[in-house]
Structure formats: structure tokens, C-alpha cells
CSV table of C-alpha atoms in Angstrom, one decimal:
chain,number,residue,atom,x,y,z
N,1,MET,CA,113.7,41.5,102.4
N,2,ASN,CA,114.7,43.8,99.7
N,3,THR,CA,111.3,45.5,99.7
N,4,SER,CA,111.3,46.1,103.5
N,5,THR,CA,114.8,47.6,103.4
N,6,GLN,CA,113.6,50.0,100.7
N,7,LEU,CA,110.5,50.9,102.8
N,8,VAL,CA,112.7,51.7,105.9
N,9,ASN,CA,114.9,53.8,103.8
N,10,GLU,CA,112.0,55.8,102.3
N,11,THR,CA,110.5,56.3,105.8
N,12,SER,CA,113.7,57.6,107.3
N,13,LEU,CA,114.2,59.8,104.2
N,14,SER,CA,110.8,61.4,104.6
N,15,ILE,CA,111.2,62.0,108.3
N,16,SER,CA,114.5,63.7,107.6
N,17,ALA,CA,112.9,65.8,104.8
N,18,THR,CA,110.2,66.9,107.2
N,19,LEU,CA,112.7,67.9,109.8
N,20,GLN,CA,114.6,69.9,107.2
N,21,ILE,CA,111.4,71.7,106.2
N,22,ILE,CA,110.7,72.5,109.9
N,23,ALA,CA,114.2,73.9,110.2
N,24,THR,CA,113.8,76.2,107.2
N,25,SER,CA,110.4,77.3,108.5
N,26,LEU,CA,111.9,78.2,111.9
N,27,ILE,CA,114.6,80.2,110.2
N,28,ALA,CA,111.9,82.1,108.3
N,29,LEU,CA,110.1,82.9,111.5
N,30,VAL,CA,113.2,84.2,113.2
N,31,VAL,CA,114.1,86.4,110.2
N,32,LEU,CA,110.6,87.8,110.0
N,33,TYR,CA,110.4,88.4,113.8
N,34,GLY,CA,113.8,90.2,113.7
N,35,VAL,CA,112.8,92.5,110.8
N,36,GLY,CA,109.2,93.0,111.7
N,37,PHE,CA,108.9,92.8,115.5
N,38,ASN,CA,112.3,93.5,117.1
N,39,GLU,CA,111.8,96.4,119.4
N,40,MET,CA,115.4,97.6,119.6
N,41,ASP,CA,115.6,101.1,118.3
N,42,ILE,CA,118.2,100.2,115.8
N,43,ALA,CA,116.1,97.4,114.3
N,44,HIS,CA,113.0,99.5,114.4
N,45,ASN,CA,114.5,102.6,112.8
N,46,ALA,CA,116.4,100.7,110.1
N,47,ALA,CA,113.3,98.7,109.0
N,48,HIS,CA,110.7,101.4,109.8
N,49,ASP,CA,109.5,102.1,106.2
N,50,SER,CA,109.5,98.4,105.3
N,51,ARG,CA,107.4,97.6,108.4
N,52,HIS,CA,104.8,100.3,107.5
N,53,SER,CA,104.7,99.2,103.8
N,54,ALA,CA,104.4,95.5,104.6
N,55,THR,CA,101.7,96.5,107.3
N,56,PHE,CA,103.5,95.0,110.3
N,57,PRO,CA,102.0,96.5,113.4
N,58,CYS,CA,104.4,99.4,114.2
N,59,HIS,CA,104.8,102.0,117.0
Q,1,MET,CA,120.2,68.4,100.7
Q,2,LEU,CA,116.6,69.7,101.0
Q,3,PHE,CA,117.5,72.2,103.7
Q,4,ARG,CA,120.2,73.8,101.6
Q,5,ASN,CA,118.1,73.8,98.5
Q,6,ILE,CA,115.2,75.6,100.2
Q,7,ILE,CA,117.6,78.2,101.5
Q,8,ILE,CA,119.1,78.7,98.0
Q,9,THR,CA,115.6,79.0,96.5
Q,10,ALA,CA,114.6,81.7,99.1
Q,11,PHE,CA,117.9,83.5,98.7
Q,12,PHE,CA,117.6,84.1,94.9
Q,13,THR,CA,113.9,84.9,95.2
Q,14,ALA,CA,114.7,87.4,98.0
Q,15,LEU,CA,117.2,89.2,95.9
Q,16,ILE,CA,114.7,89.7,93.1
Q,17,ALA,CA,111.6,90.3,95.1
Q,18,GLY,CA,113.3,92.4,97.8
Q,19,VAL,CA,114.9,94.8,95.2
Q,20,LEU,CA,111.6,95.0,93.4
Q,21,LEU,CA,109.8,95.8,96.6
Q,22,GLY,CA,112.3,98.4,97.6
Q,23,THR,CA,112.0,100.1,94.2
Q,24,MET,CA,108.2,100.1,94.3
Q,25,GLN,CA,108.2,101.5,97.8
Q,26,ALA,CA,110.6,104.3,96.9
Q,27,PHE,CA,108.1,105.5,94.3
Q,28,SER,CA,104.9,105.0,96.3
Q,29,THR,CA,104.6,104.0,100.0
Q,30,SER,CA,107.8,105.6,101.2
Q,31,LYS,CA,106.8,109.0,99.7
Q,32,ILE,CA,103.5,108.8,101.6
Q,33,ILE,CA,105.4,107.9,104.8
Q,34,TYR,CA,107.8,110.9,104.4
Q,35,ALA,CA,104.8,113.2,103.7
Q,36,ALA,CA,103.0,112.0,106.9
Q,37,GLU,CA,106.2,112.5,109.0
Q,38,LYS,CA,106.3,116.1,108.0
Q,39,TYR,CA,103.2,116.6,110.2
Q,40,GLU,CA,105.1,115.2,113.2
Q,41,ILE,CA,107.9,117.8,112.7
Q,42,GLU,CA,105.6,120.8,112.1
Q,43,GLU,CA,103.8,119.8,115.2
Q,44,ALA,CA,106.8,120.8,117.3
Q,45,ALA,CA,107.3,124.2,115.5
Q,46,ASP,CA,103.6,125.3,115.5
Q,47,ASP,CA,102.1,124.1,118.7
Q,48,HIS,CA,103.6,124.3,122.2
Q,49,HIS,CA,101.3,121.7,123.6
Q,50,ALA,CA,102.5,119.2,121.0
Q,51,HIS,CA,106.1,120.1,121.8
Q,52,ASP,CA,106.3,117.4,124.6
Q,53,THR,CA,105.1,114.7,122.2
Q,54,ALA,CA,107.6,115.7,119.6
Q,55,THR,CA,110.4,115.8,122.1
Q,56,ALA,CA,109.4,112.4,123.4
Q,57,HIS,CA,109.3,111.0,119.9
Q,58,HIS,CA,112.8,112.5,119.2
Q,59,HIS,CA,114.1,110.9,122.4
Q,60,GLU,CA,112.6,107.6,121.4
Q,61,SER,CA,114.6,107.5,118.2
Q,62,GLU,CA,117.7,109.1,119.7
Q,63,GLU,CA,119.7,105.9,119.6
Q,64,TRP,CA,120.3,105.7,115.9
Q,65,SER,CA,118.3,106.0,112.8
Q,66,PRO,CA,119.4,106.1,109.2
Q,67,LYS,CA,119.9,109.6,107.7
Q,68,ASP,CA,117.1,110.6,105.3
Q,69,GLY,CA,118.1,110.1,101.7
Q,70,VAL,CA,120.3,107.3,100.4
Q,71,GLU,CA,121.1,105.8,103.8
Q,72,ARG,CA,117.4,105.5,104.7
Q,73,VAL,CA,116.4,104.1,101.3
Q,74,GLY,CA,119.4,101.7,101.5
Q,75,PHE,CA,118.3,100.3,104.9
Q,76,THR,CA,114.7,99.9,103.5
Q,77,PHE,CA,116.1,97.9,100.6
Q,78,PHE,CA,118.1,95.7,103.1
Q,79,ALA,CA,115.0,95.2,105.3
Q,80,ASP,CA,113.0,94.4,102.2
Q,81,ILE,CA,115.4,91.7,101.1
Q,82,LEU,CA,115.3,90.2,104.6
Q,83,ILE,CA,111.5,90.2,104.6
Q,84,ALA,CA,111.4,88.7,101.1
Q,85,PHE,CA,113.9,86.0,102.3
Q,86,GLY,CA,111.6,85.2,105.2
Q,87,HIS,CA,108.5,85.1,103.1
Q,88,SER,CA,110.0,83.1,100.3
Q,89,LEU,CA,111.6,80.7,102.9
Q,90,LEU,CA,108.2,80.2,104.5
Q,91,LEU,CA,106.4,79.8,101.1
Q,92,THR,CA,109.0,77.4,99.7
Q,93,SER,CA,108.9,75.3,103.0
Q,94,PHE,CA,105.1,75.2,102.8
Q,95,MET,CA,105.2,74.1,99.2
Q,96,ALA,CA,107.7,71.4,99.9
Q,97,LEU,CA,105.8,70.2,103.0
Q,98,ILE,CA,102.5,69.8,101.3
Q,99,PHE,CA,104.1,68.2,98.3
Q,100,LEU,CA,105.8,65.7,100.6
Q,101,LYS,CA,102.7,65.0,102.6
Q,102,PHE,CA,99.9,65.2,100.0
Q,103,GLY,CA,101.8,64.8,96.7
Q,104,LYS,CA,100.3,68.0,95.3
Q,105,PRO,CA,100.7,70.6,93.8
Q,106,GLU,CA,103.6,70.0,91.5
Q,107,ILE,CA,106.4,72.3,92.3
Q,108,THR,CA,106.3,74.8,89.4
Q,109,TRP,CA,106.1,78.5,88.9
Q,110,ARG,CA,102.3,78.2,88.5
Q,111,SER,CA,101.9,76.5,91.9
Q,112,GLY,CA,104.2,79.2,93.4
Q,113,LEU,CA,102.1,81.9,91.9
Q,114,ILE,CA,98.9,80.5,93.4
Q,115,ILE,CA,100.6,80.1,96.8
Q,116,GLY,CA,101.8,83.6,96.4
Q,117,ILE,CA,98.2,84.8,96.1
Q,118,GLY,CA,97.6,82.8,99.3
Q,119,GLY,CA,100.4,84.8,100.9
Q,120,TYR,CA,98.8,88.1,99.8
Q,121,LEU,CA,95.5,87.0,101.2
Q,122,SER,CA,97.0,85.8,104.5
Q,123,PHE,CA,99.7,88.5,105.2
Q,124,TYR,CA,98.0,91.5,103.6
Q,125,LEU,CA,94.2,91.2,103.0
Q,126,ALA,CA,93.3,89.3,106.1
Q,127,THR,CA,95.3,91.5,108.4
Q,128,ILE,CA,94.2,94.9,107.0
Q,129,ILE,CA,90.5,94.0,107.5
Q,130,GLY,CA,91.3,94.4,111.3
Q,131,LEU,CA,94.4,96.6,111.2
Q,132,PRO,CA,94.3,99.0,108.2
Q,133,PRO,CA,97.7,100.2,107.0
Q,134,GLU,CA,98.9,103.1,109.1
Q,135,VAL,CA,100.9,106.2,108.2
Q,136,PRO,CA,103.3,107.4,111.0
Q,137,GLY,CA,101.4,109.5,113.5
Q,138,THR,CA,98.3,107.4,113.7
Q,139,VAL,CA,96.7,106.7,117.1
Q,140,ALA,CA,96.8,103.0,117.6
Q,141,ALA,CA,96.0,100.3,120.2
Q,142,ASP,CA,98.6,98.6,122.3
Q,143,LEU,CA,101.5,97.3,120.1
Q,144,HIS,CA,101.7,93.9,121.6
Q,145,ALA,CA,98.0,93.3,121.4
Q,146,ARG,CA,98.1,94.2,117.7
Q,147,GLN,CA,101.1,92.0,117.1
Q,148,ILE,CA,99.4,89.0,118.7
Q,149,TRP,CA,96.1,89.6,116.6
Q,150,TRP,CA,98.1,90.1,113.5
Q,151,THR,CA,100.2,86.9,113.9
Q,152,MET,CA,97.1,84.9,114.9
Q,153,THR,CA,95.2,86.1,111.8
Q,154,ILE,CA,98.0,85.2,109.5
Q,155,VAL,CA,98.5,81.7,111.0
Q,156,MET,CA,94.7,81.0,111.0
Q,157,THR,CA,94.3,82.3,107.4
Q,158,ILE,CA,97.2,80.1,106.2
Q,159,ILE,CA,95.8,77.0,107.9
Q,160,GLY,CA,92.2,77.9,106.7
Q,161,LEU,CA,93.3,78.2,103.1
Q,162,SER,CA,95.3,75.0,103.4
Q,163,VAL,CA,92.2,73.2,104.7
Q,164,LEU,CA,90.2,74.6,101.8
Q,165,TYR,CA,92.7,73.3,99.4
Q,166,LEU,CA,93.7,69.9,100.9
Q,167,ALA,CA,90.8,68.7,103.0
Q,168,PRO,CA,88.0,66.5,101.6
Q,169,ASN,CA,84.8,68.5,100.6
Q,170,ALA,CA,83.0,67.5,103.8
Q,171,SER,CA,85.6,69.3,105.9
Q,172,LYS,CA,86.2,72.4,103.8
Q,173,LEU,CA,83.8,74.4,105.9
Q,174,LEU,CA,86.3,74.1,108.7
Q,175,GLY,CA,88.7,76.1,106.6
Q,176,LEU,CA,86.3,79.0,106.2
Q,177,VAL,CA,85.5,78.9,110.0
Q,178,LEU,CA,89.3,79.2,110.7
Q,179,ILE,CA,89.6,82.2,108.3
Q,180,VAL,CA,86.6,84.0,109.9
Q,181,ILE,CA,87.4,83.4,113.6
Q,182,PRO,CA,90.1,86.2,114.0
Q,183,HIS,CA,87.6,88.7,112.6
Q,184,ILE,CA,84.9,87.6,115.0
Q,185,ILE,CA,87.3,88.0,117.8
Q,186,GLY,CA,88.2,91.4,116.3
Q,187,ALA,CA,91.4,93.3,116.1
Q,188,PRO,CA,92.5,95.6,119.0
Q,189,HIS,CA,91.5,99.2,118.3
Q,190,PRO,CA,92.2,102.5,120.0
Q,191,GLU,CA,89.2,104.2,121.7
Q,192,THR,CA,89.0,106.7,118.9
Q,193,HIS,CA,90.5,106.6,115.5
Q,194,GLY,CA,92.7,109.6,114.8
Q,195,PHE,CA,96.1,111.1,114.6
Q,196,LEU,CA,98.6,112.3,117.2
Q,197,ASN,CA,98.7,115.7,115.5
Q,198,GLN,CA,95.2,117.1,116.1
Q,199,ASP,CA,95.5,120.3,114.1
Q,200,PRO,CA,92.5,120.3,111.7
Q,201,SER,CA,94.6,120.9,108.6
Q,202,ALA,CA,97.0,118.1,109.6
Q,203,VAL,CA,94.1,115.7,110.3
Q,204,SER,CA,92.7,116.4,106.9
Q,205,ALA,CA,96.1,115.9,105.1
Q,206,LEU,CA,96.9,112.8,107.1
Q,207,SER,CA,93.4,111.3,106.4
Q,208,GLN,CA,94.1,111.8,102.7
Q,209,LEU,CA,97.6,110.3,103.0
Q,210,GLU,CA,96.1,107.3,105.0
Q,211,HIS,CA,93.7,106.7,102.0
Q,212,GLN,CA,96.5,106.9,99.5
Q,213,PHE,CA,98.6,104.6,101.7
Q,214,LEU,CA,95.9,101.9,101.7
Q,215,ILE,CA,95.8,101.9,97.9
Q,216,ALA,CA,99.6,102.0,97.6
Q,217,THR,CA,100.2,99.1,100.0
Q,218,ALA,CA,97.4,97.1,98.3
Q,219,GLY,CA,99.1,97.4,94.9
Q,220,VAL,CA,102.7,97.1,96.1
Q,221,ASN,CA,102.0,94.0,98.3
Q,222,LEU,CA,100.0,92.3,95.5
Q,223,VAL,CA,102.9,92.7,92.9
Q,224,TYR,CA,105.4,91.7,95.6
Q,225,TRP,CA,103.5,88.5,96.6
Q,226,LEU,CA,103.0,87.4,93.0
Q,227,VAL,CA,106.7,87.8,92.4
Q,228,ILE,CA,107.6,86.0,95.6
Q,229,GLY,CA,105.3,83.1,94.6
Q,230,LEU,CA,106.4,83.0,90.9
Q,231,PHE,CA,110.2,83.0,91.6
Q,232,SER,CA,109.9,80.7,94.7
Q,233,GLY,CA,108.1,78.2,92.5
Q,234,LEU,CA,110.5,78.7,89.6
Q,235,PHE,CA,113.7,78.3,91.7
Q,236,ALA,CA,112.2,75.5,93.8
Q,237,ASN,CA,111.4,73.6,90.5
Q,238,LYS,CA,115.1,74.0,89.6
Q,239,PHE,CA,116.7,73.4,93.0
Q,240,LEU,CA,114.4,71.1,95.0
Q,241,LYS,CA,114.5,68.3,92.5
Q,242,ALA,CA,111.1,66.9,93.5
Q,243,ASN,CA,110.1,63.5,92.3
Q,244,ARG,CA,107.4,61.0,93.0
Q,245,ASN,CA,109.1,59.7,96.1
Q,246,GLY,CA,109.8,63.1,97.6
Q,247,PHE,CA,113.0,65.0,97.1
Q,248,ALA,CA,116.3,64.0,95.6
Q,249,LEU,CA,119.0,63.7,98.2
Q,250,SER,CA,121.8,65.5,96.5
């Protein structure tokens, strides 16, 4: 009984950890998209030199 | 909470790596970009045919752009910190995920450094094979086509390297196949390689700058990725509190 409770806890813990990692990965992608790919003039001009140096496709 | 701890790890790493990246750029790649841009401006003064192009370019950036000097460098630093935050967040998430699923590698600065090299291979080396670093004023293929190839190449290189590291020996070949596929498909290229300014002296100068830019970006991005990896590993070791069962809850 005790063992099974522990197993359930560990499983739910690991699912939640996976979801948290997926969430942080998604935030990373949104940030990188915003700095690297956003086509608004303001975003492009502000990040221009960084985009070229990090070799994002630009222009 | 794992979510918060990964964010904190990326935040501190981004401050260090982003400021370092901005500083390295100010002394190398940015100088080359400024030098290449001079040929865009001279184009308008010297050549009537090129005037339309120059006006169009001016119109394009009419909205707002940082003033040359402190303001422009400041925005570059800001963008660099954001990029570093994104990269470190991705690297730390990746490290946490494979530790959680495969129990390796241990979360330390050494593992971080090795994954950082993987980042350099995926984000820099793999992409420049198809899309060499460009100075402003280079003729290029359709932007969206390049963005799609660039993103696909990074994703497949990351998955390919992960397969090489994690999969049993019999399946490692699959990793190599994944890494090679984008290069078999091939990056989108313009019909002819060249520069918007076709004045022979400008072409010669821009070709030299293009060569310098390749070397500068190779060095800057290598140092940057090593630092991203090193500090992501170091801070993840401190904040993620990994143990045999996964991650500590608090």
C-alpha cells in the first residue's frame, strides 16, 4: 500500500516536471522568435545587429 | 518549483552571456556591419540608378530605428540579453528533460559546456553551411524560405545530436541521417550570389567584409555558446536541485 502510494506520487511528480519543462521551452521559443524573426520595423531595427551576428536570416 | 528554477538559471546566464556577447560584437561583428552599411549610403550619393534602392531602403526603416552610437549599441545589448535568455532557457530545459527521462548527464558545468558545444553546432555551424553569415547589402533568397530552412536545420541537428548521444549504438546512424537531411534538401539561395551595390570597388570591399564577418561570427558565437553552456550548467546545478528521483519540489 505504502509502496503504491509512493509510485503514484512519483509518477504525478514526473508528469508535472515534464509539463514545466515544456512550458519553459515554449517561452524560449517565443522569446527567440520575437528577437530573431519578428518583422515589425521596430523589432527588426532594434535587434538588427544582433540578428546578423547570431546569423538569423535577416532582410 | 522546476519552472521557476529553470527561468532563474536562464536569467542569470543571460545577464552574463548577453553582456559578453554585446561586448564582443561591439569590437568585431558590429564594426563589420557598420562598414558594410557605408556602401549602402554611398550608393545613393554616387549612382543615380541606385538612388531608388536607397530611397526604398530608407522608407523601409522610416518607422523607427535606434540612432547610431550609444543608442544602437544599447539596443544590441538588450537584444543580445534576450537572445541569450532564449538560448539558455532552451539549453537548460533540454538538460533538465534528458536528465529526467534518461538520468544522464549529471547537471553540472561540464555537461552544460558540452551541450553548449551542441548549441554552437546546431545554431551556428549547421546553419552557416547552407546560409553563410551575411553583411547588410547581400543579395539573398526569399526571407521566409530561409527562415524555414534555418529553423528546420537547427531542430534536426538538435534531434540528430541527441540521438547520437542517447540512442543505443544500433540506432546512432539515424542521428547522422537527421543531421545530414537539411543539407541534402539544400538551403534556399538567390540565383546569383552578390551584393545590392554592384559598383566594382564596393563589391570588392563587401566581399572582403563578408569574409571577415564569417571569421568574426565563428569566433564570437563559439565563445558565446561555451559561456551559455558553462553558466547554464553551473546555475542549473545550483538552482535545479536535481537528485536521483528527478528534481526537488521546493
